[in-house]
Tab-separated table of C-alpha atoms in Angstrom:
chain	number	residue	atom	x	y	z
A	8	MET	CA	-22.745	-55.362	55.786
A	9	SER	CA	-25.134	-52.418	55.450
A	10	LEU	CA	-23.170	-50.355	52.893
A	11	ALA	CA	-22.298	-51.205	49.281
A	12	VAL	CA	-20.788	-49.271	46.375
A	13	VAL	CA	-21.520	-49.965	42.688
A	14	PHE	CA	-20.287	-48.069	39.622
A	15	ALA	CA	-22.471	-46.861	36.743
A	16	ARG	CA	-22.347	-44.299	33.935
A	17	ALA	CA	-24.434	-41.179	33.348
A	18	SER	CA	-25.126	-39.664	29.931
A	19	LEU	CA	-23.848	-36.122	29.313
A	20	GLY	CA	-23.637	-35.229	25.645
A	21	VAL	CA	-21.444	-37.824	23.957
A	22	THR	CA	-19.604	-38.543	27.199
A	23	ALA	CA	-20.456	-41.037	29.945
A	24	PRO	CA	-19.131	-39.704	33.263
A	25	LEU	CA	-18.667	-42.158	36.110
A	26	VAL	CA	-21.418	-42.325	38.741
A	27	THR	CA	-20.888	-44.001	42.099
A	28	VAL	CA	-24.058	-45.672	43.411
A	29	GLU	CA	-23.925	-46.009	47.200
A	30	ALA	CA	-26.558	-48.021	49.071
A	31	HIS	CA	-26.945	-47.778	52.846
A	32	LEU	CA	-29.366	-49.862	54.923
A	33	ALA	CA	-30.192	-48.339	58.309
A	34	ASN	CA	-32.525	-49.210	61.145
A	35	GLY	CA	-35.822	-47.406	61.416
A	36	LEU	CA	-39.131	-47.295	59.645
A	37	PRO	CA	-38.959	-48.816	56.119
A	38	ALA	CA	-38.206	-46.136	53.535
A	39	PHE	CA	-36.515	-45.846	50.145
A	40	ASN	CA	-34.834	-42.528	49.293
A	41	ILE	CA	-32.691	-41.635	46.266
A	42	VAL	CA	-30.454	-38.563	46.536
A	43	GLY	CA	-27.844	-37.039	44.216
A	44	LEU	CA	-29.810	-34.800	41.784
A	45	PRO	CA	-32.057	-37.533	40.320
A	46	GLU	CA	-34.655	-36.640	37.690
A	47	THR	CA	-38.213	-37.985	37.919
A	48	THR	CA	-37.380	-41.073	35.880
A	49	VAL	CA	-34.598	-41.933	38.322
A	50	LYS	CA	-36.821	-41.395	41.368
A	51	GLU	CA	-39.332	-43.830	39.866
A	52	ALA	CA	-36.627	-46.501	40.070
A	53	ARG	CA	-37.769	-47.105	43.653
A	54	ASP	CA	-40.905	-48.906	42.514
A	55	ARG	CA	-39.264	-50.688	39.575
A	56	VAL	CA	-36.362	-51.984	41.681
A	57	ARG	CA	-38.618	-53.128	44.545
A	58	SER	CA	-40.913	-55.108	42.232
A	59	ALA	CA	-38.014	-56.523	40.187
A	60	LEU	CA	-36.200	-57.822	43.280
A	61	ILE	CA	-39.325	-59.400	44.783
A	62	ASN	CA	-40.447	-61.013	41.510
A	63	ALA	CA	-36.929	-62.356	40.922
A	64	GLY	CA	-37.090	-64.176	44.260
A	65	PHE	CA	-34.906	-61.856	46.327
A	66	GLU	CA	-35.774	-60.327	49.668
A	67	PHE	CA	-36.419	-56.613	49.633
A	68	PRO	CA	-34.966	-55.238	52.903
A	69	ALA	CA	-37.613	-53.823	55.243
A	70	ARG	CA	-35.217	-51.138	56.414
A	71	ARG	CA	-34.433	-47.495	55.772
A	72	ILE	CA	-32.701	-47.551	52.369
A	73	THR	CA	-30.718	-44.552	51.154
A	74	ILE	CA	-29.290	-44.516	47.627
A	75	ASN	CA	-26.724	-41.823	46.844
A	76	LEU	CA	-25.767	-41.094	43.223
A	77	ALA	CA	-22.434	-39.283	43.265
A	78	PRO	CA	-21.290	-36.761	42.185
A	79	ALA	CA	-24.318	-34.929	43.532
A	80	ASP	CA	-24.051	-31.989	41.094
A	81	LEU	CA	-24.277	-34.187	37.968
A	82	PRO	CA	-27.857	-34.487	36.608
A	83	LYS	CA	-29.066	-38.082	36.238
A	84	ASP	CA	-32.023	-39.126	34.148
A	85	GLY	CA	-33.512	-42.204	32.498
A	86	GLY	CA	-33.900	-45.762	33.700
A	87	ARG	CA	-30.207	-46.610	33.245
A	88	PHE	CA	-29.598	-46.607	37.034
A	89	ASP	CA	-32.183	-49.313	37.860
A	90	LEU	CA	-29.707	-52.173	37.576
A	91	PRO	CA	-26.843	-50.576	39.576
A	92	ILE	CA	-29.303	-49.576	42.323
A	93	ALA	CA	-30.635	-53.128	42.507
A	94	MET	CA	-27.112	-54.570	42.645
A	95	ALA	CA	-26.115	-52.133	45.386
A	96	ILE	CA	-29.140	-53.124	47.504
A	97	LEU	CA	-28.408	-56.840	47.019
A	98	ALA	CA	-24.779	-56.330	48.037
A	99	ALA	CA	-25.678	-54.149	51.030
A	100	SER	CA	-28.174	-56.766	52.236
A	101	GLU	CA	-25.542	-59.524	51.707
A	102	GLN	CA	-27.684	-61.415	49.184
A	103	ILE	CA	-24.719	-61.349	46.784
A	104	PRO	CA	-21.019	-61.114	47.720
A	105	ALA	CA	-19.857	-57.478	47.611
A	106	SER	CA	-16.359	-58.555	46.594
A	107	SER	CA	-17.749	-59.939	43.321
A	108	LEU	CA	-18.593	-56.374	42.190
A	109	ASP	CA	-14.953	-55.277	42.013
A	110	GLY	CA	-13.932	-54.064	38.559
A	111	LEU	CA	-17.519	-54.014	37.257
A	112	GLU	CA	-19.935	-51.351	36.111
A	113	PHE	CA	-23.686	-51.788	35.570
A	114	LEU	CA	-26.269	-50.114	33.365
A	115	GLY	CA	-29.810	-51.131	32.517
A	116	GLU	CA	-33.500	-50.495	33.044
A	117	LEU	CA	-35.430	-53.122	34.996
A	118	ALA	CA	-38.843	-54.494	34.138
A	119	LEU	CA	-41.086	-55.433	37.047
A	120	THR	CA	-40.259	-59.079	36.362
A	121	GLY	CA	-36.516	-58.512	36.718
A	122	GLU	CA	-35.835	-58.578	32.972
A	123	LEU	CA	-33.466	-55.975	31.516
A	124	ARG	CA	-34.519	-53.414	28.947
A	125	GLY	CA	-32.206	-51.507	26.629
A	126	ILE	CA	-31.054	-47.951	27.301
A	127	LYS	CA	-30.019	-44.983	25.204
A	128	GLY	CA	-26.380	-43.994	25.082
A	129	ALA	CA	-24.875	-47.415	25.778
A	130	LEU	CA	-22.017	-46.947	23.280
A	131	PRO	CA	-20.349	-43.980	25.065
A	132	ALA	CA	-20.635	-45.920	28.331
A	133	VAL	CA	-18.893	-48.952	26.820
A	134	LEU	CA	-16.090	-46.742	25.476
A	135	ALA	CA	-15.681	-45.069	28.879
A	136	ALA	CA	-15.592	-48.447	30.658
A	137	ARG	CA	-12.903	-49.645	28.265
A	138	ASP	CA	-10.811	-46.558	28.991
A	139	SER	CA	-11.231	-47.195	32.739
A	140	ASP	CA	-10.207	-50.852	32.362
A	141	ARG	CA	-13.471	-52.133	33.856
A	142	ARG	CA	-16.129	-54.506	32.541
A	143	LEU	CA	-19.622	-53.165	31.922
A	144	ILE	CA	-22.746	-55.289	32.240
A	145	ILE	CA	-25.577	-54.037	30.015
A	146	PRO	CA	-28.879	-55.404	28.638
A	147	SER	CA	-28.741	-57.792	25.689
A	148	ALA	CA	-30.816	-55.265	23.715
A	149	ASN	CA	-27.720	-53.024	23.563
A	150	GLY	CA	-25.484	-55.831	22.300
A	151	ARG	CA	-25.475	-54.674	18.680
A	152	GLU	CA	-23.984	-51.264	19.439
A	153	ALA	CA	-21.580	-52.688	22.027
A	154	GLY	CA	-20.352	-55.093	19.351
A	155	LEU	CA	-19.027	-52.167	17.299
A	156	ILE	CA	-16.105	-51.899	19.733
A	157	HIS	CA	-13.202	-54.316	19.604
A	158	PRO	CA	-11.964	-55.393	22.072
A	159	CYS	CA	-15.258	-54.920	23.929
A	160	PRO	CA	-15.383	-54.770	27.745
A	161	ALA	CA	-19.153	-55.343	27.880
A	162	LEU	CA	-21.099	-58.412	28.985
A	163	LEU	CA	-24.739	-58.936	28.042
A	164	ALA	CA	-27.534	-60.038	30.336
A	165	GLU	CA	-31.260	-60.567	29.833
A	166	HIS	CA	-32.396	-60.934	33.450
A	167	LEU	CA	-31.319	-59.916	36.922
A	168	LEU	CA	-31.061	-63.588	37.906
A	169	GLY	CA	-28.542	-64.205	35.134
A	170	ILE	CA	-26.242	-61.512	36.557
A	171	THR	CA	-26.431	-62.800	40.141
A	172	ALA	CA	-25.805	-66.367	38.968
A	173	TRP	CA	-22.712	-65.181	37.060
A	174	LEU	CA	-21.450	-63.304	40.125
A	175	ARG	CA	-21.744	-66.542	42.111
A	176	GLU	CA	-19.915	-68.391	39.301
A	177	GLN	CA	-23.039	-70.437	38.598
A	178	GLY	CA	-23.722	-69.176	35.098
A	179	GLU	CA	-22.307	-67.340	32.074
A	180	LEU	CA	-22.954	-63.971	30.480
A	181	THR	CA	-22.583	-63.539	26.733
A	182	HIS	CA	-20.095	-61.316	24.924
A	183	PRO	CA	-21.254	-58.947	22.153
A	184	GLU	CA	-20.571	-60.193	18.649
A	185	HIS	CA	-18.132	-57.885	16.880
A	186	THR	CA	-19.366	-56.424	13.580
A	187	PRO	CA	-16.643	-54.564	11.613
A	188	GLY	CA	-19.130	-53.156	9.085
A	189	HIS	CA	-18.532	-51.892	5.546
A	190	ALA	CA	-16.494	-48.720	5.179
A	191	GLN	CA	-17.944	-47.701	1.818
A	192	ALA	CA	-21.610	-47.558	0.859
A	193	ASP	CA	-22.990	-48.857	-2.398
A	194	SER	CA	-24.187	-45.363	-3.245
A	195	ALA	CA	-25.570	-44.073	-6.512
A	196	CYS	CA	-23.028	-43.462	-9.254
A	197	LEU	CA	-22.084	-40.067	-10.622
A	198	SER	CA	-22.460	-41.390	-14.163
A	199	ASP	CA	-26.247	-41.538	-13.630
A	200	VAL	CA	-26.412	-37.736	-13.858
A	201	ILE	CA	-26.972	-36.552	-17.429
A	202	GLY	CA	-24.753	-33.636	-18.400
A	203	GLN	CA	-23.965	-31.047	-15.709
A	204	GLU	CA	-20.194	-31.445	-16.052
A	205	ALA	CA	-19.559	-28.198	-14.157
A	206	GLY	CA	-21.621	-29.495	-11.240
A	207	LYS	CA	-19.745	-32.804	-11.233
A	208	ARG	CA	-16.411	-30.986	-11.233
A	209	ALA	CA	-17.521	-28.783	-8.324
A	210	LEU	CA	-18.674	-31.902	-6.457
A	211	GLU	CA	-15.245	-33.498	-6.982
A	212	ILE	CA	-13.495	-30.398	-5.615
A	213	ALA	CA	-15.850	-30.265	-2.631
A	214	ALA	CA	-15.176	-33.924	-1.837
A	215	ALA	CA	-11.409	-33.535	-2.221
A	216	GLY	CA	-11.102	-30.551	0.125
A	217	GLU	CA	-14.162	-31.033	2.377
A	218	HIS	CA	-15.570	-27.750	1.084
A	219	ASN	CA	-19.134	-26.525	1.562
A	220	LEU	CA	-20.991	-26.342	-1.744
A	221	LEU	CA	-24.071	-24.467	-2.956
A	222	PHE	CA	-25.999	-25.554	-6.059
A	223	LEU	CA	-27.988	-22.778	-7.736
A	224	GLY	CA	-30.391	-23.489	-10.561
A	225	PRO	CA	-33.936	-24.043	-11.832
A	226	PRO	CA	-36.009	-26.959	-10.531
A	227	GLY	CA	-35.429	-30.397	-12.029
A	228	THR	CA	-31.873	-29.829	-13.248
A	229	GLY	CA	-30.198	-32.454	-11.042
A	230	LYS	CA	-29.128	-30.539	-7.936
A	231	THR	CA	-30.463	-33.174	-5.531
A	232	MET	CA	-29.061	-36.014	-7.640
A	233	LEU	CA	-25.615	-34.473	-7.523
A	234	ALA	CA	-25.749	-33.886	-3.767
A	235	ALA	CA	-26.835	-37.479	-3.098
A	236	ARG	CA	-23.708	-38.748	-4.853
A	237	LEU	CA	-21.259	-36.899	-2.616
A	238	PRO	CA	-20.966	-39.674	0.055
A	239	GLY	CA	-19.776	-42.070	-2.646
A	240	LEU	CA	-16.838	-39.767	-3.401
A	241	LEU	CA	-15.666	-39.222	0.175
A	242	PRO	CA	-12.864	-41.244	1.787
A	243	PRO	CA	-13.846	-43.887	4.359
A	244	MET	CA	-14.040	-42.878	7.999
A	245	THR	CA	-11.404	-44.050	10.416
A	246	GLU	CA	-12.577	-46.302	13.231
A	247	ALA	CA	-12.325	-43.409	15.708
A	248	GLU	CA	-14.470	-41.169	13.475
A	249	ALA	CA	-17.012	-43.945	12.947
A	250	LEU	CA	-17.282	-44.556	16.704
A	251	GLN	CA	-17.835	-40.834	17.308
A	252	ALA	CA	-20.667	-40.788	14.758
A	253	ALA	CA	-22.142	-44.007	16.175
A	254	ALA	CA	-22.016	-42.601	19.721
A	255	ILE	CA	-24.144	-39.624	18.631
A	256	ARG	CA	-26.731	-41.957	17.133
A	257	SER	CA	-26.659	-44.010	20.332
A	258	ILE	CA	-27.463	-41.089	22.649
A	259	SER	CA	-30.181	-39.861	20.262
A	260	GLY	CA	-31.934	-43.236	20.457
A	261	GLN	CA	-31.635	-43.952	16.738
A	262	PRO	CA	-31.027	-47.548	15.637
A	263	LEU	CA	-27.542	-48.571	14.556
A	264	ASP	CA	-27.099	-50.828	11.557
A	265	PRO	CA	-24.085	-53.032	12.340
A	266	GLU	CA	-23.395	-53.585	8.642
A	267	HIS	CA	-23.264	-49.887	7.737
A	268	TRP	CA	-22.118	-48.113	10.902
A	269	ARG	CA	-18.784	-47.115	9.316
A	270	GLN	CA	-20.428	-45.307	6.404
A	271	ARG	CA	-20.720	-41.523	6.343
A	272	ALA	CA	-24.104	-40.074	7.185
A	273	PHE	CA	-26.195	-38.205	4.633
A	274	ARG	CA	-28.796	-36.125	6.451
A	275	GLN	CA	-31.519	-34.271	4.557
A	276	PRO	CA	-33.837	-32.429	6.976
A	277	HIS	CA	-37.073	-30.891	5.704
A	278	HIS	CA	-37.171	-27.132	5.249
A	279	SER	CA	-39.824	-26.852	7.979
A	280	SER	CA	-37.301	-28.036	10.600
A	281	SER	CA	-36.871	-25.800	13.637
A	282	ALA	CA	-33.581	-24.482	14.977
A	283	ALA	CA	-33.693	-27.054	17.805
A	284	ALA	CA	-34.177	-29.875	15.315
A	285	LEU	CA	-31.224	-28.677	13.275
A	286	VAL	CA	-28.662	-27.732	15.944
A	287	GLY	CA	-30.068	-29.674	18.913
A	288	GLY	CA	-31.839	-28.631	22.079
A	289	GLY	CA	-34.622	-29.493	24.486
A	290	SER	CA	-34.871	-29.406	28.268
A	291	HIS	CA	-32.557	-32.408	28.246
A	292	PRO	CA	-30.343	-31.403	25.299
A	293	ARG	CA	-30.317	-33.876	22.446
A	294	PRO	CA	-28.205	-33.766	19.277
A	295	GLY	CA	-29.681	-32.176	16.187
A	296	GLU	CA	-29.211	-32.865	12.492
A	297	ILE	CA	-25.807	-31.176	12.358
A	298	SER	CA	-24.485	-33.570	15.009
A	299	LEU	CA	-26.136	-36.596	13.389
A	300	ALA	CA	-24.252	-35.542	10.235
A	301	HIS	CA	-20.919	-35.534	12.136
A	302	HIS	CA	-18.138	-36.642	9.741
A	303	GLY	CA	-20.810	-36.831	7.049
A	304	VAL	CA	-22.939	-34.641	4.778
A	305	LEU	CA	-25.790	-32.284	5.689
A	306	PHE	CA	-27.892	-31.513	2.608
A	307	LEU	CA	-30.311	-28.587	2.796
A	308	ASP	CA	-32.631	-28.650	-0.205
A	309	GLU	CA	-34.854	-25.653	-1.001
A	310	LEU	CA	-32.514	-23.475	1.039
A	311	THR	CA	-34.605	-20.315	0.798
A	312	GLU	CA	-37.597	-22.098	2.360
A	313	PHE	CA	-35.743	-22.545	5.674
A	314	GLU	CA	-36.283	-19.825	8.258
A	315	ARG	CA	-33.473	-17.306	8.208
A	316	ARG	CA	-32.739	-17.649	11.936
A	317	VAL	CA	-32.526	-21.437	11.530
A	318	LEU	CA	-29.848	-21.107	8.842
A	319	ASP	CA	-27.962	-18.458	10.802
A	320	ALA	CA	-27.776	-20.880	13.724
A	321	LEU	CA	-25.466	-23.007	11.558
A	322	ARG	CA	-22.843	-20.290	11.149
A	323	GLU	CA	-20.930	-20.934	14.362
A	324	PRO	CA	-20.901	-24.763	14.096
A	325	LEU	CA	-19.618	-24.469	10.534
A	326	GLU	CA	-16.602	-22.575	11.852
A	327	THR	CA	-15.932	-24.462	15.101
A	328	GLY	CA	-17.102	-28.016	14.384
A	329	THR	CA	-19.028	-28.142	17.688
A	330	ILE	CA	-22.324	-26.889	19.105
A	331	SER	CA	-22.757	-25.935	22.775
A	332	ILE	CA	-26.251	-25.977	24.265
A	333	SER	CA	-26.699	-24.357	27.677
A	334	ARG	CA	-29.599	-24.989	30.019
A	335	ALA	CA	-30.240	-23.949	33.618
A	336	ALA	CA	-28.987	-27.257	35.032
A	337	HIS	CA	-25.992	-27.893	32.813
A	338	SER	CA	-24.275	-27.256	29.489
A	339	VAL	CA	-23.687	-29.885	26.810
A	340	THR	CA	-21.332	-29.789	23.828
A	341	PHE	CA	-21.999	-31.990	20.806
A	342	PRO	CA	-19.556	-32.507	17.926
A	343	ALA	CA	-20.755	-31.131	14.588
A	344	ARG	CA	-17.993	-31.470	11.992
A	345	PHE	CA	-20.126	-31.817	8.859
A	346	GLN	CA	-19.913	-30.910	5.188
A	347	LEU	CA	-22.746	-28.625	4.092
A	348	ILE	CA	-24.379	-28.935	0.677
A	349	GLY	CA	-27.164	-26.507	-0.210
A	350	ALA	CA	-29.519	-26.311	-3.170
A	351	MET	CA	-31.821	-23.465	-4.136
A	352	ASN	CA	-33.679	-21.872	-7.013
A	353	PRO	CA	-32.446	-18.517	-8.353
A	354	SER	CA	-35.837	-16.777	-8.099
A	355	PRO	CA	-39.351	-17.211	-6.643
A	356	CYS	CA	-40.591	-18.733	-9.900
A	357	GLY	CA	-37.558	-20.993	-10.090
A	358	HIS	CA	-35.881	-19.546	-13.188
A	359	TYR	CA	-33.378	-16.857	-14.141
A	360	GLN	CA	-34.246	-13.585	-15.847
A	361	ASP	CA	-34.964	-15.147	-19.201
A	362	GLY	CA	-37.999	-16.120	-21.196
A	363	LEU	CA	-39.108	-18.539	-18.459
A	364	SER	CA	-38.848	-16.064	-15.568
A	365	ARG	CA	-41.918	-14.289	-14.196
A	366	SER	CA	-40.025	-12.431	-11.444
A	367	SER	CA	-38.710	-8.876	-11.456
A	368	PRO	CA	-35.168	-8.072	-10.238
A	369	GLU	CA	-36.655	-6.577	-7.058
A	370	GLN	CA	-38.608	-9.789	-6.373
A	371	ILE	CA	-35.514	-11.903	-6.984
A	372	LEU	CA	-33.375	-9.776	-4.672
A	373	ARG	CA	-36.050	-10.005	-1.982
A	374	TYR	CA	-36.198	-13.770	-2.500
A	375	LEU	CA	-32.427	-14.219	-2.274
A	376	GLY	CA	-32.406	-11.901	0.743
A	377	LYS	CA	-34.074	-14.663	2.756
A	378	ILE	CA	-30.559	-16.019	3.180
A	379	SER	CA	-28.179	-13.754	5.067
A	380	GLY	CA	-24.898	-12.702	3.493
A	381	PRO	CA	-22.785	-14.122	6.345
A	382	PHE	CA	-24.420	-17.524	5.883
A	383	VAL	CA	-23.813	-17.520	2.107
A	384	ASP	CA	-20.191	-16.614	2.934
A	385	ARG	CA	-19.826	-20.010	4.619
A	386	PHE	CA	-20.027	-21.756	1.231
A	387	ASP	CA	-16.631	-22.275	-0.358
A	388	LEU	CA	-18.142	-22.929	-3.780
A	389	SER	CA	-21.398	-21.934	-5.468
A	390	VAL	CA	-22.121	-23.264	-8.940
A	391	GLU	CA	-24.949	-22.899	-11.428
A	392	ILE	CA	-26.806	-26.040	-12.488
A	393	PRO	CA	-28.627	-24.884	-15.645
A	394	LEU	CA	-31.318	-26.516	-17.728
A	395	LEU	CA	-29.973	-29.088	-20.175
A	396	PRO	CA	-29.537	-27.789	-23.741
A	397	PRO	CA	-32.033	-28.940	-26.409
A	398	GLY	CA	-31.284	-32.417	-27.749
A	399	GLU	CA	-29.269	-33.533	-24.717
A	400	LEU	CA	-31.902	-36.047	-23.592
A	401	SER	CA	-32.803	-37.464	-26.998
A	402	ARG	CA	-29.321	-38.251	-28.320
A	403	PRO	CA	-27.570	-41.495	-27.331
A	404	ARG	CA	-25.905	-41.222	-23.946
A	405	GLN	CA	-22.155	-41.375	-23.814
A	406	GLN	CA	-20.459	-43.227	-21.012
A	407	THR	CA	-19.362	-40.669	-18.435
A	408	GLU	CA	-16.869	-40.998	-15.626
A	409	PRO	CA	-18.165	-43.216	-12.775
A	410	SER	CA	-17.868	-42.357	-9.096
A	411	THR	CA	-15.065	-44.903	-8.603
A	412	GLU	CA	-12.677	-43.009	-10.891
A	413	VAL	CA	-13.521	-39.643	-9.371
A	414	ARG	CA	-13.146	-41.097	-5.878
A	415	ALA	CA	-9.650	-42.330	-6.720
A	416	ARG	CA	-8.577	-38.754	-7.524
A	417	VAL	CA	-10.292	-37.510	-4.354
A	418	LEU	CA	-8.411	-40.048	-2.224
A	419	ALA	CA	-5.090	-39.081	-3.823
A	420	ALA	CA	-5.779	-35.374	-3.145
A	421	ARG	CA	-6.751	-36.124	0.470
A	422	GLU	CA	-3.477	-38.019	0.959
A	423	ARG	CA	-1.517	-34.974	-0.224
A	424	GLN	CA	-3.423	-32.774	2.219
A	425	GLN	CA	-2.859	-35.177	5.123
A	426	HIS	CA	0.851	-35.303	4.335
A	427	ARG	CA	1.085	-31.506	4.099
A	428	ALA	CA	-1.141	-30.313	6.970
A	429	GLY	CA	-2.748	-33.349	8.627
A	430	LYS	CA	-6.230	-32.086	7.745
A	431	PRO	CA	-8.402	-31.266	4.674
A	432	ASN	CA	-7.850	-27.899	3.017
A	433	ALA	CA	-11.231	-26.556	4.168
A	434	ARG	CA	-10.034	-26.677	7.803
A	435	LEU	CA	-6.824	-24.686	7.291
A	436	ASN	CA	-6.723	-21.510	9.378
A	437	ALA	CA	-5.271	-18.184	8.234
A	438	ALA	CA	-1.790	-18.864	9.612
A	439	GLU	CA	-1.658	-22.294	7.970
A	440	LEU	CA	-2.840	-20.823	4.658
A	441	GLU	CA	-0.040	-18.270	4.699
A	442	ARG	CA	2.564	-20.900	5.556
A	443	LEU	CA	1.363	-23.833	3.419
A	444	CYS	CA	-0.405	-22.131	0.506
A	445	PRO	CA	1.789	-19.215	-0.592
A	446	LEU	CA	0.909	-17.177	-3.678
A	447	SER	CA	3.329	-15.432	-5.977
A	448	THR	CA	3.291	-11.622	-5.915
A	449	ASP	CA	1.524	-11.416	-9.291
A	450	ASP	CA	-1.080	-14.043	-8.357
A	451	ALA	CA	-1.789	-12.335	-5.025
A	452	ALA	CA	-2.309	-9.013	-6.813
A	453	PHE	CA	-4.571	-10.699	-9.375
A	454	LEU	CA	-6.697	-12.313	-6.646
A	455	GLU	CA	-6.975	-9.062	-4.688
A	456	GLN	CA	-8.167	-7.170	-7.787
A	457	ALA	CA	-10.774	-9.850	-8.418
A	458	LEU	CA	-11.961	-9.582	-4.818
A	459	HIS	CA	-12.426	-5.816	-5.106
A	460	ARG	CA	-14.270	-6.102	-8.420
A	461	MET	CA	-16.640	-8.760	-7.009
A	462	LYS	CA	-16.945	-6.934	-3.651
A	463	LEU	CA	-16.005	-10.031	-1.658
A	464	SER	CA	-14.953	-10.265	1.997
A	465	ILE	CA	-11.663	-11.303	3.582
A	466	ARG	CA	-13.308	-14.653	4.399
A	467	ALA	CA	-13.833	-15.120	0.656
A	468	TRP	CA	-10.095	-14.472	0.107
A	469	HIS	CA	-9.220	-17.366	2.401
A	470	LYS	CA	-11.876	-19.617	0.898
A	471	LEU	CA	-10.655	-18.942	-2.638
A	472	ILE	CA	-7.113	-19.896	-1.646
A	473	ARG	CA	-8.360	-23.093	0.026
A	474	VAL	CA	-10.354	-24.053	-3.069
A	475	ALA	CA	-7.412	-23.234	-5.360
A	476	ARG	CA	-5.164	-25.391	-3.188
A	477	THR	CA	-7.618	-28.300	-3.563
A	478	ILE	CA	-7.737	-27.828	-7.340
A	479	ALA	CA	-3.934	-27.930	-7.395
A	480	ASP	CA	-3.981	-31.096	-5.253
A	481	LEU	CA	-6.346	-32.792	-7.697
A	482	ALA	CA	-3.938	-31.888	-10.499
A	483	GLY	CA	-0.936	-33.079	-8.491
A	484	GLU	CA	0.642	-29.607	-8.548
A	485	PRO	CA	2.917	-28.616	-5.623
A	486	GLN	CA	2.100	-24.886	-5.862
A	487	ILE	CA	-1.039	-22.832	-6.526
A	488	GLY	CA	-0.974	-21.296	-9.986
A	489	ARG	CA	-3.006	-18.733	-11.909
A	490	PRO	CA	-5.231	-21.394	-13.578
A	491	HIS	CA	-6.166	-22.793	-10.166
A	492	LEU	CA	-7.127	-19.321	-8.914
A	493	MET	CA	-9.168	-18.592	-12.037
A	494	GLU	CA	-11.095	-21.859	-11.690
A	495	ALA	CA	-11.734	-21.127	-8.004
A	496	LEU	CA	-13.089	-17.680	-8.952
A	497	GLY	CA	-15.411	-19.407	-11.406
A	498	TYR	CA	-17.208	-21.121	-8.521
A	499	ARG	CA	-18.795	-17.901	-7.215
A	500	ALA	CA	-22.154	-18.138	-8.993
A	501	MET	CA	-24.111	-16.543	-6.163
A	502	ASP	CA	-21.870	-13.474	-6.140
A	503	ARG	CA	-22.215	-13.054	-9.903
A	504	LEU	CA	-26.000	-13.406	-9.731
A	505	LEU	CA	-26.316	-10.751	-7.056
A	506	ALA	CA	-23.982	-8.423	-8.956
A	507	ARG	CA	-26.106	-8.723	-12.128
A	508	LEU	CA	-29.318	-7.988	-10.237
A	509	ARG	CA	-27.857	-4.876	-8.597
A	510	GLU	CA	-26.621	-3.354	-11.848
């Protein structure tokens, strides 16, 4: 037989489309050609596969070898196709039985000795193989991420000879060890934060409704401490959500901790990060920080130090939950459903217009103008985190509410939202708000007057109703009332600061 077909998986975003590897041995001068839109790393497989087969004791056919990677219009890169190419050549040259390849897929990079090296993006390939009801043979180095899936269709191999022996029923391949992982992290407790009750309340509301939150205050007041405690208040991810987040880490080449893979991510990029680092990019598009924070928290500290265009690049993903990156060869879409927490100082010197401030109103307005109005509009809540009053640190500390108690209220509020709309309040669209979150005539008039006085946009109207609905859920109230609207209006610190400076 001079023709063999083997199945493999490419890597395209968080998907793993099927690739058919066809090997044809023809008469003529010895040659080795790979067609089907291969990148340079795939073309180099010719030398790796030849050396691996010879050093593993197989005969490399001295014939005209043509390898076709179909579909031809799908870009292929990386060393992941080494193993399927080698298996196709062995089957085409009748060194292994072609019938033994039925129902199998192969992925792996070959060393010159025939050993298998790990690849990036193995987890999406394992999920795709499971959906196709086929078994996938991958390197043992990828066993930890394959073990996240149960039941797992993958088999692990360390050497090419181990695979061929298994195909001849002369050996065994190992199964990945399943690791369920812990759903909740042992994160820092909210009771560690001294004072700042308004900030803790805003954090509870943000966790309950999946709202974006902005902390505004002088340096050293606890903004970062509060933000770091948000993951401990959030509900655990479902297995499907955890696998989505793990798949993004897999394609980005980041290590997966089997014990903590079900815990929500907390990403804190430096303010010098570029737009590509934040939203993703590159000639071969890779996920950025917003995708690595999928189903988790993205914390941007020192918000005004980020470039304005970098922050504005987040506006669309915040609305859609995805980011599409287009290149000349192809377009890739990464998921980016994250909760944004920002922290910033109120002025260049770090303080308000008080005895500690050395900045004029014009300097402060110019400083705050580094962040565009449409981006600030994406925050559902903004709250001031002031300096602690005198004597707060020296007096004996009273026991404050721990994260476990706050989290219990958050979980109860999330259950009400799931029962009502099947999603957190922050994701409700305008039609769902009108249907599920009605206001009385008097309350609607009150909210509209407040919007005009504060010069807020229609987006702010919807965000205020979403926040008020979350406050009502935390209180166990079936309808939004005037107190809920008034508290929601209280979380507009940025708007009040700008209004004072413009007076």
